[in-house]
Amino acid sequence: AQKITQTQPGMFVQEKEAVTLDCTYDTSDPSYGLFWYKQPSSGEMIFLIYQGSYDQQNATEGRYSLNFQKARKSANLVISASQLGDSAMYFCAMREGNYGGSQGNLIFGKGTKLSVKP
Amino acid sequence: DAGVIQSPRHEVTEMGQEVTLRCKPISGHDYLFWYRQTMMRGLELLIYFNNNVPIDDSGMPEDRFSAKMPNASFSTLKIQPSEPRDSAVYFCASSLHSQPQHFGDGTRLSIL
């Protein structure tokens, strides 16, 4: 079974509108972290936002917010006021393990390709 | 601050040749990761180190792959002998404790 599922291979959004990229995860570990990364066409991987499994509030970083629904095991990324530069692949990832302790590795989803239309 | 530095950015070589990828993590980071990205398999972890010690190498495909971290500021990933199916983008990432991982720009490897 996949640990990270991103069901949207591709998404389109109009510039200046908000968009939600879906991510569901599967783990039996009570301690885990959820991450979103952006990969533009140039290829680099850019960290966007992080949510810990014990965090009480949803994470926010500028125009990025993470809609964390623990009971549903979902960690959707919301991008507000989309910009042309937001066009990229977006990867959801999970790290299992002791919170704040052992690092463990990231398990990545297949990614969602976001295209922002002018 | 300098990010994770990988070299070379691109490598094209013939099958059977030895390939060495290099990585300089962010200063002060105690974890270092090597990932491989392909269209078929996506991003997958190959190996990671903590304080220069390999912790999990279960993702290393086979004995042709080896990785070392002789000191806190340098790591190599070696493929010998290389095969066309090793063609991929190889990423190095580093982190401090449980903080988010920061990735290098990757090495695009093509084995002919």
PDB file of C-alpha atoms in Angstrom:
ATOM      1  CA  ALA A   1       0.000   0.000   0.000  1.00  0.00           C
ATOM      2  CA  GLN A   2       1.214   3.470  -0.806  1.00  0.00           C
ATOM      3  CA  LYS A   3       2.184   5.521   2.182  1.00  0.00           C
ATOM      4  CA  ILE A   4       1.662   8.836   0.422  1.00  0.00           C
ATOM      5  CA  THR A   5      -1.061   9.283  -2.179  1.00  0.00           C
ATOM      6  CA  GLN A   6      -1.425  12.290  -4.414  1.00  0.00           C
ATOM      7  CA  THR A   7      -4.467  11.639  -6.557  1.00  0.00           C
ATOM      8  CA  GLN A   8      -4.115  14.621  -8.898  1.00  0.00           C
ATOM      9  CA  PRO A   9      -1.457  14.028 -11.560  1.00  0.00           C
ATOM     10  CA  GLY A  10      -2.115  17.503 -12.948  1.00  0.00           C
ATOM     11  CA  MET A  11      -4.002  20.634 -11.941  1.00  0.00           C
ATOM     12  CA  PHE A  12      -4.797  23.927 -13.607  1.00  0.00           C
ATOM     13  CA  VAL A  13      -5.512  27.162 -11.777  1.00  0.00           C
ATOM     14  CA  GLN A  14      -6.152  30.682 -12.924  1.00  0.00           C
ATOM     15  CA  GLU A  15      -3.628  33.270 -11.832  1.00  0.00           C
ATOM     16  CA  LYS A  16      -4.591  34.992  -8.557  1.00  0.00           C
ATOM     17  CA  GLU A  17      -6.955  32.205  -7.559  1.00  0.00           C
ATOM     18  CA  ALA A  18      -6.398  29.723  -4.734  1.00  0.00           C
ATOM     19  CA  VAL A  19      -5.707  26.058  -5.366  1.00  0.00           C
ATOM     20  CA  THR A  20      -5.681  22.959  -3.166  1.00  0.00           C
ATOM     21  CA  LEU A  21      -3.360  20.045  -3.839  1.00  0.00           C
ATOM     22  CA  ASP A  22      -4.450  16.806  -2.222  1.00  0.00           C
ATOM     23  CA  CYS A  23      -2.331  14.460  -0.152  1.00  0.00           C
ATOM     24  CA  THR A  24      -3.355  11.486   1.954  1.00  0.00           C
ATOM     25  CA  TYR A  25      -1.009   9.370   3.988  1.00  0.00           C
ATOM     26  CA  ASP A  26      -0.947   6.044   5.737  1.00  0.00           C
ATOM     27  CA  THR A  27       0.939   5.327   8.931  1.00  0.00           C
ATOM     28  CA  SER A  28       0.414   3.575  12.227  1.00  0.00           C
ATOM     29  CA  ASP A  29       3.153   5.584  13.917  1.00  0.00           C
ATOM     30  CA  PRO A  30       1.721   8.266  16.236  1.00  0.00           C
ATOM     31  CA  SER A  31       4.734  10.487  15.577  1.00  0.00           C
ATOM     32  CA  TYR A  32       5.300  11.661  12.052  1.00  0.00           C
ATOM     33  CA  GLY A  33       5.944  14.742  10.004  1.00  0.00           C
ATOM     34  CA  LEU A  34       4.405  15.883   6.756  1.00  0.00           C
ATOM     35  CA  PHE A  35       6.214  18.007   4.202  1.00  0.00           C
ATOM     36  CA  TRP A  36       5.542  19.688   0.896  1.00  0.00           C
ATOM     37  CA  TYR A  37       8.223  20.346  -1.682  1.00  0.00           C
ATOM     38  CA  LYS A  38       8.099  22.245  -4.952  1.00  0.00           C
ATOM     39  CA  GLN A  39      10.074  21.162  -8.004  1.00  0.00           C
ATOM     40  CA  PRO A  40      10.118  23.712 -10.828  1.00  0.00           C
ATOM     41  CA  SER A  41      11.081  22.733 -14.351  1.00  0.00           C
ATOM     42  CA  SER A  42      14.680  23.625 -13.534  1.00  0.00           C
ATOM     43  CA  GLY A  43      14.738  20.552 -11.313  1.00  0.00           C
ATOM     44  CA  GLU A  44      15.649  21.685  -7.822  1.00  0.00           C
ATOM     45  CA  MET A  45      13.623  20.582  -4.806  1.00  0.00           C
ATOM     46  CA  ILE A  46      12.401  23.473  -2.680  1.00  0.00           C
ATOM     47  CA  PHE A  47      11.020  22.949   0.822  1.00  0.00           C
ATOM     48  CA  LEU A  48       7.702  24.750   1.329  1.00  0.00           C
ATOM     49  CA  ILE A  49       5.999  23.773   4.553  1.00  0.00           C
ATOM     50  CA  TYR A  50       6.004  21.290   7.423  1.00  0.00           C
ATOM     51  CA  GLN A  51       3.354  19.893   9.762  1.00  0.00           C
ATOM     52  CA  GLY A  52       4.092  17.728  12.781  1.00  0.00           C
ATOM     53  CA  SER A  53       1.606  15.089  13.857  1.00  0.00           C
ATOM     54  CA  TYR A  54       1.266  16.677  17.293  1.00  0.00           C
ATOM     55  CA  ASP A  55       0.953  20.232  16.071  1.00  0.00           C
ATOM     56  CA  GLN A  56      -2.364  21.683  17.147  1.00  0.00           C
ATOM     57  CA  GLN A  57      -2.613  24.303  14.469  1.00  0.00           C
ATOM     58  CA  ASN A  58      -2.327  24.081  10.720  1.00  0.00           C
ATOM     59  CA  ALA A  59       1.022  25.217   9.388  1.00  0.00           C
ATOM     60  CA  THR A  60       1.251  28.376   7.325  1.00  0.00           C
ATOM     61  CA  GLU A  61       4.152  29.903   5.384  1.00  0.00           C
ATOM     62  CA  GLY A  62       3.289  33.000   3.426  1.00  0.00           C
ATOM     63  CA  ARG A  63       0.894  32.026   0.639  1.00  0.00           C
ATOM     64  CA  TYR A  64       1.176  28.349   1.573  1.00  0.00           C
ATOM     65  CA  SER A  65      -0.955  26.675   4.190  1.00  0.00           C
ATOM     66  CA  LEU A  66      -1.395  23.057   5.091  1.00  0.00           C
ATOM     67  CA  ASN A  67      -4.910  21.788   5.725  1.00  0.00           C
ATOM     68  CA  PHE A  68      -4.126  19.021   8.218  1.00  0.00           C
ATOM     69  CA  GLN A  69      -6.992  16.655   8.990  1.00  0.00           C
ATOM     70  CA  LYS A  70      -5.502  14.004  11.215  1.00  0.00           C
ATOM     71  CA  ALA A  71      -8.561  11.759  11.489  1.00  0.00           C
ATOM     72  CA  ARG A  72      -8.838  11.630   7.719  1.00  0.00           C
ATOM     73  CA  LYS A  73      -5.067  11.315   7.322  1.00  0.00           C
ATOM     74  CA  SER A  74      -4.921  14.133   4.864  1.00  0.00           C
ATOM     75  CA  ALA A  75      -2.461  16.991   4.520  1.00  0.00           C
ATOM     76  CA  ASN A  76      -3.580  19.127   1.626  1.00  0.00           C
ATOM     77  CA  LEU A  77      -1.521  22.080   0.449  1.00  0.00           C
ATOM     78  CA  VAL A  78      -3.378  25.311  -0.183  1.00  0.00           C
ATOM     79  CA  ILE A  79      -1.735  27.977  -2.306  1.00  0.00           C
ATOM     80  CA  SER A  80      -3.479  31.324  -2.151  1.00  0.00           C
ATOM     81  CA  ALA A  81      -3.317  33.980  -4.864  1.00  0.00           C
ATOM     82  CA  SER A  82      -1.554  31.767  -7.413  1.00  0.00           C
ATOM     83  CA  GLN A  83       1.281  33.248  -9.417  1.00  0.00           C
ATOM     84  CA  LEU A  84       2.759  32.172 -12.730  1.00  0.00           C
ATOM     85  CA  GLY A  85       5.902  31.174 -10.866  1.00  0.00           C
ATOM     86  CA  ASP A  86       3.935  28.619  -8.895  1.00  0.00           C
ATOM     87  CA  SER A  87       3.785  26.383 -11.976  1.00  0.00           C
ATOM     88  CA  ALA A  88       5.774  23.304 -10.930  1.00  0.00           C
ATOM     89  CA  MET A  89       5.574  19.775  -9.593  1.00  0.00           C
ATOM     90  CA  TYR A  90       4.515  19.561  -5.975  1.00  0.00           C
ATOM     91  CA  PHE A  91       5.446  16.626  -3.802  1.00  0.00           C
ATOM     92  CA  CYS A  92       3.935  15.599  -0.498  1.00  0.00           C
ATOM     93  CA  ALA A  93       6.228  13.621   1.789  1.00  0.00           C
ATOM     94  CA  MET A  94       6.074  11.934   5.171  1.00  0.00           C
ATOM     95  CA  ARG A  95       8.659  11.086   7.770  1.00  0.00           C
ATOM     96  CA  GLU A  96       7.829   8.431  10.338  1.00  0.00           C
ATOM     97  CA  GLY A  97       9.619   8.114  13.617  1.00  0.00           C
ATOM     98  CA  ASN A  98      10.147   9.722  16.958  1.00  0.00           C
ATOM     99  CA  TYR A  99       9.115  13.322  16.837  1.00  0.00           C
ATOM    100  CA  GLY A 100      12.145  15.477  17.292  1.00  0.00           C
ATOM    101  CA  GLY A 101      14.323  12.414  17.631  1.00  0.00           C
ATOM    102  CA  SER A 102      15.401   9.952  15.015  1.00  0.00           C
ATOM    103  CA  GLN A 103      15.348  11.574  11.630  1.00  0.00           C
ATOM    104  CA  GLY A 104      14.240   8.773   9.406  1.00  0.00           C
ATOM    105  CA  ASN A 105      13.863   9.236   5.696  1.00  0.00           C
ATOM    106  CA  LEU A 106      11.211  10.975   3.656  1.00  0.00           C
ATOM    107  CA  ILE A 107       8.657   8.939   1.736  1.00  0.00           C
ATOM    108  CA  PHE A 108       7.426  10.868  -1.275  1.00  0.00           C
ATOM    109  CA  GLY A 109       4.203  10.825  -3.225  1.00  0.00           C
ATOM    110  CA  LYS A 110       4.136  10.729  -7.016  1.00  0.00           C
ATOM    111  CA  GLY A 111       3.589  14.459  -7.243  1.00  0.00           C
ATOM    112  CA  THR A 112       1.051  16.857  -8.756  1.00  0.00           C
ATOM    113  CA  LYS A 113       1.915  19.056 -11.694  1.00  0.00           C
ATOM    114  CA  LEU A 114       0.395  22.489 -11.197  1.00  0.00           C
ATOM    115  CA  SER A 115      -0.033  24.834 -14.122  1.00  0.00           C
ATOM    116  CA  VAL A 116      -1.009  28.438 -13.471  1.00  0.00           C
ATOM    117  CA  LYS A 117      -2.817  30.103 -16.363  1.00  0.00           C
ATOM    118  CA  PRO A 118      -2.484  33.854 -16.967  1.00  0.00           C
TER     119      PRO A 118
ATOM    120  CA  ASP B   1      24.014  30.860   3.566  1.00  0.00           C
ATOM    121  CA  ALA B   2      25.315  28.286   1.126  1.00  0.00           C
ATOM    122  CA  GLY B   3      22.892  25.487   0.436  1.00  0.00           C
ATOM    123  CA  VAL B   4      23.648  21.868  -0.341  1.00  0.00           C
ATOM    124  CA  ILE B   5      26.167  21.753  -3.143  1.00  0.00           C
ATOM    125  CA  GLN B   6      26.273  18.885  -5.588  1.00  0.00           C
ATOM    126  CA  SER B   7      28.694  18.203  -8.392  1.00  0.00           C
ATOM    127  CA  PRO B   8      28.675  17.653 -11.223  1.00  0.00           C
ATOM    128  CA  ARG B   9      25.322  19.087 -12.349  1.00  0.00           C
ATOM    129  CA  HIS B  10      25.307  16.886 -15.395  1.00  0.00           C
ATOM    130  CA  GLU B  11      27.200  13.692 -16.201  1.00  0.00           C
ATOM    131  CA  VAL B  12      27.115  11.720 -19.410  1.00  0.00           C
ATOM    132  CA  THR B  13      29.195   8.590 -19.607  1.00  0.00           C
ATOM    133  CA  GLU B  14      29.293   5.211 -21.255  1.00  0.00           C
ATOM    134  CA  MET B  15      28.092   2.082 -19.547  1.00  0.00           C
ATOM    135  CA  GLY B  16      30.745   0.253 -17.613  1.00  0.00           C
ATOM    136  CA  GLN B  17      32.441   3.442 -16.484  1.00  0.00           C
ATOM    137  CA  GLU B  18      32.775   4.453 -12.872  1.00  0.00           C
ATOM    138  CA  VAL B  19      30.663   7.437 -11.832  1.00  0.00           C
ATOM    139  CA  THR B  20      31.263   9.522  -8.708  1.00  0.00           C
ATOM    140  CA  LEU B  21      28.726  12.034  -7.476  1.00  0.00           C
ATOM    141  CA  ARG B  22      29.704  14.526  -4.821  1.00  0.00           C
ATOM    142  CA  CYS B  23      27.845  16.407  -2.148  1.00  0.00           C
ATOM    143  CA  LYS B  24      28.680  19.114   0.348  1.00  0.00           C
ATOM    144  CA  PRO B  25      25.932  19.436   2.965  1.00  0.00           C
ATOM    145  CA  ILE B  26      24.933  22.623   4.728  1.00  0.00           C
ATOM    146  CA  SER B  27      27.447  23.420   7.432  1.00  0.00           C
ATOM    147  CA  GLY B  28      26.331  22.177  10.820  1.00  0.00           C
ATOM    148  CA  HIS B  29      23.777  19.697   9.512  1.00  0.00           C
ATOM    149  CA  ASP B  30      24.094  16.244  11.016  1.00  0.00           C
ATOM    150  CA  TYR B  31      22.020  14.241   8.559  1.00  0.00           C
ATOM    151  CA  LEU B  32      22.802  13.603   4.912  1.00  0.00           C
ATOM    152  CA  PHE B  33      20.583  11.802   2.420  1.00  0.00           C
ATOM    153  CA  TRP B  34      21.003  10.512  -1.115  1.00  0.00           C
ATOM    154  CA  TYR B  35      17.877  10.209  -3.256  1.00  0.00           C
ATOM    155  CA  ARG B  36      17.282   9.106  -6.824  1.00  0.00           C
ATOM    156  CA  GLN B  37      14.486  10.423  -9.017  1.00  0.00           C
ATOM    157  CA  THR B  38      13.177   8.647 -12.109  1.00  0.00           C
ATOM    158  CA  MET B  39       9.950   8.921 -14.055  1.00  0.00           C
ATOM    159  CA  MET B  40       9.044   5.330 -13.269  1.00  0.00           C
ATOM    160  CA  ARG B  41       9.841   5.192  -9.567  1.00  0.00           C
ATOM    161  CA  GLY B  42       9.645   8.822  -8.497  1.00  0.00           C
ATOM    162  CA  LEU B  43      11.845   9.954  -5.618  1.00  0.00           C
ATOM    163  CA  GLU B  44      13.371   7.170  -3.586  1.00  0.00           C
ATOM    164  CA  LEU B  45      15.878   7.159  -0.769  1.00  0.00           C
ATOM    165  CA  LEU B  46      19.133   5.364  -1.429  1.00  0.00           C
ATOM    166  CA  ILE B  47      21.022   5.865   1.823  1.00  0.00           C
ATOM    167  CA  TYR B  48      21.318   8.275   4.698  1.00  0.00           C
ATOM    168  CA  PHE B  49      23.986   9.182   7.239  1.00  0.00           C
ATOM    169  CA  ASN B  50      23.848  10.603  10.721  1.00  0.00           C
ATOM    170  CA  ASN B  51      27.035  12.198  12.018  1.00  0.00           C
ATOM    171  CA  ASN B  52      28.918  10.616   9.098  1.00  0.00           C
ATOM    172  CA  VAL B  53      27.715   7.107   9.952  1.00  0.00           C
ATOM    173  CA  PRO B  54      25.493   5.226   7.480  1.00  0.00           C
ATOM    174  CA  ILE B  55      22.162   4.524   9.173  1.00  0.00           C
ATOM    175  CA  ASP B  56      20.007   2.984   6.463  1.00  0.00           C
ATOM    176  CA  ASP B  57      21.311   1.770   3.107  1.00  0.00           C
ATOM    177  CA  SER B  58      18.387  -0.500   2.315  1.00  0.00           C
ATOM    178  CA  GLY B  59      17.526   1.644  -0.699  1.00  0.00           C
ATOM    179  CA  MET B  60      20.863   1.105  -2.421  1.00  0.00           C
ATOM    180  CA  PRO B  61      19.938  -0.862  -5.532  1.00  0.00           C
ATOM    181  CA  GLU B  62      22.822  -3.313  -5.592  1.00  0.00           C
ATOM    182  CA  ASP B  63      26.482  -3.765  -4.894  1.00  0.00           C
ATOM    183  CA  ARG B  64      27.421  -1.532  -7.802  1.00  0.00           C
ATOM    184  CA  PHE B  65      26.351   1.414  -5.645  1.00  0.00           C
ATOM    185  CA  SER B  66      28.387   2.630  -2.700  1.00  0.00           C
ATOM    186  CA  ALA B  67      28.332   5.784  -0.595  1.00  0.00           C
ATOM    187  CA  LYS B  68      30.780   7.286   1.821  1.00  0.00           C
ATOM    188  CA  MET B  69      30.908  10.222   4.157  1.00  0.00           C
ATOM    189  CA  PRO B  70      34.522  10.648   5.276  1.00  0.00           C
ATOM    190  CA  ASN B  71      33.771  13.874   7.165  1.00  0.00           C
ATOM    191  CA  ALA B  72      30.909  16.179   8.061  1.00  0.00           C
ATOM    192  CA  SER B  73      31.307  18.324   4.966  1.00  0.00           C
ATOM    193  CA  PHE B  74      31.610  15.786   2.169  1.00  0.00           C
ATOM    194  CA  SER B  75      29.909  12.706   0.805  1.00  0.00           C
ATOM    195  CA  THR B  76      30.216  10.665  -2.372  1.00  0.00           C
ATOM    196  CA  LEU B  77      27.928   8.278  -4.174  1.00  0.00           C
ATOM    197  CA  LYS B  78      29.749   5.930  -6.502  1.00  0.00           C
ATOM    198  CA  ILE B  79      28.423   3.625  -9.204  1.00  0.00           C
ATOM    199  CA  GLN B  80      30.801   1.022 -10.565  1.00  0.00           C
ATOM    200  CA  PRO B  81      30.224  -0.261 -13.167  1.00  0.00           C
ATOM    201  CA  SER B  82      27.465   2.013 -14.407  1.00  0.00           C
ATOM    202  CA  GLU B  83      24.523   0.750 -16.476  1.00  0.00           C
ATOM    203  CA  PRO B  84      21.947   2.583 -18.631  1.00  0.00           C
ATOM    204  CA  ARG B  85      19.213   1.875 -16.058  1.00  0.00           C
ATOM    205  CA  ASP B  86      21.154   3.991 -13.561  1.00  0.00           C
ATOM    206  CA  SER B  87      20.248   7.090 -15.583  1.00  0.00           C
ATOM    207  CA  ALA B  88      18.340   9.403 -13.255  1.00  0.00           C
ATOM    208  CA  VAL B  89      18.593  12.598 -11.267  1.00  0.00           C
ATOM    209  CA  TYR B  90      20.460  12.041  -8.015  1.00  0.00           C
ATOM    210  CA  PHE B  91      19.754  14.395  -5.149  1.00  0.00           C
ATOM    211  CA  CYS B  92      21.686  14.977  -1.989  1.00  0.00           C
ATOM    212  CA  ALA B  93      19.875  16.531   0.971  1.00  0.00           C
ATOM    213  CA  SER B  94      20.888  17.511   4.478  1.00  0.00           C
ATOM    214  CA  SER B  95      19.128  18.462   7.669  1.00  0.00           C
ATOM    215  CA  LEU B  96      19.759  19.407  11.266  1.00  0.00           C
ATOM    216  CA  HIS B  97      18.191  16.862  13.615  1.00  0.00           C
ATOM    217  CA  SER B  98      14.507  16.564  12.728  1.00  0.00           C
ATOM    218  CA  GLN B  99      14.312  19.833  10.803  1.00  0.00           C
ATOM    219  CA  PRO B 100      13.150  19.725   7.168  1.00  0.00           C
ATOM    220  CA  GLN B 101      15.621  18.415   4.639  1.00  0.00           C
ATOM    221  CA  HIS B 102      17.202  20.846   2.223  1.00  0.00           C
ATOM    222  CA  PHE B 103      18.067  19.527  -1.209  1.00  0.00           C
ATOM    223  CA  GLY B 104      20.893  20.250  -3.592  1.00  0.00           C
ATOM    224  CA  ASP B 105      20.186  21.034  -7.222  1.00  0.00           C
ATOM    225  CA  GLY B 106      20.772  17.418  -8.218  1.00  0.00           C
ATOM    226  CA  THR B 107      23.048  15.623 -10.646  1.00  0.00           C
ATOM    227  CA  ARG B 108      21.460  14.582 -13.925  1.00  0.00           C
ATOM    228  CA  LEU B 109      23.174  11.326 -14.841  1.00  0.00           C
ATOM    229  CA  SER B 110      22.937   9.751 -18.280  1.00  0.00           C
ATOM    230  CA  ILE B 111      24.539   6.388 -18.952  1.00  0.00           C
ATOM    231  CA  LEU B 112      24.807   5.590 -22.646  1.00  0.00           C
TER     232      LEU B 112
END
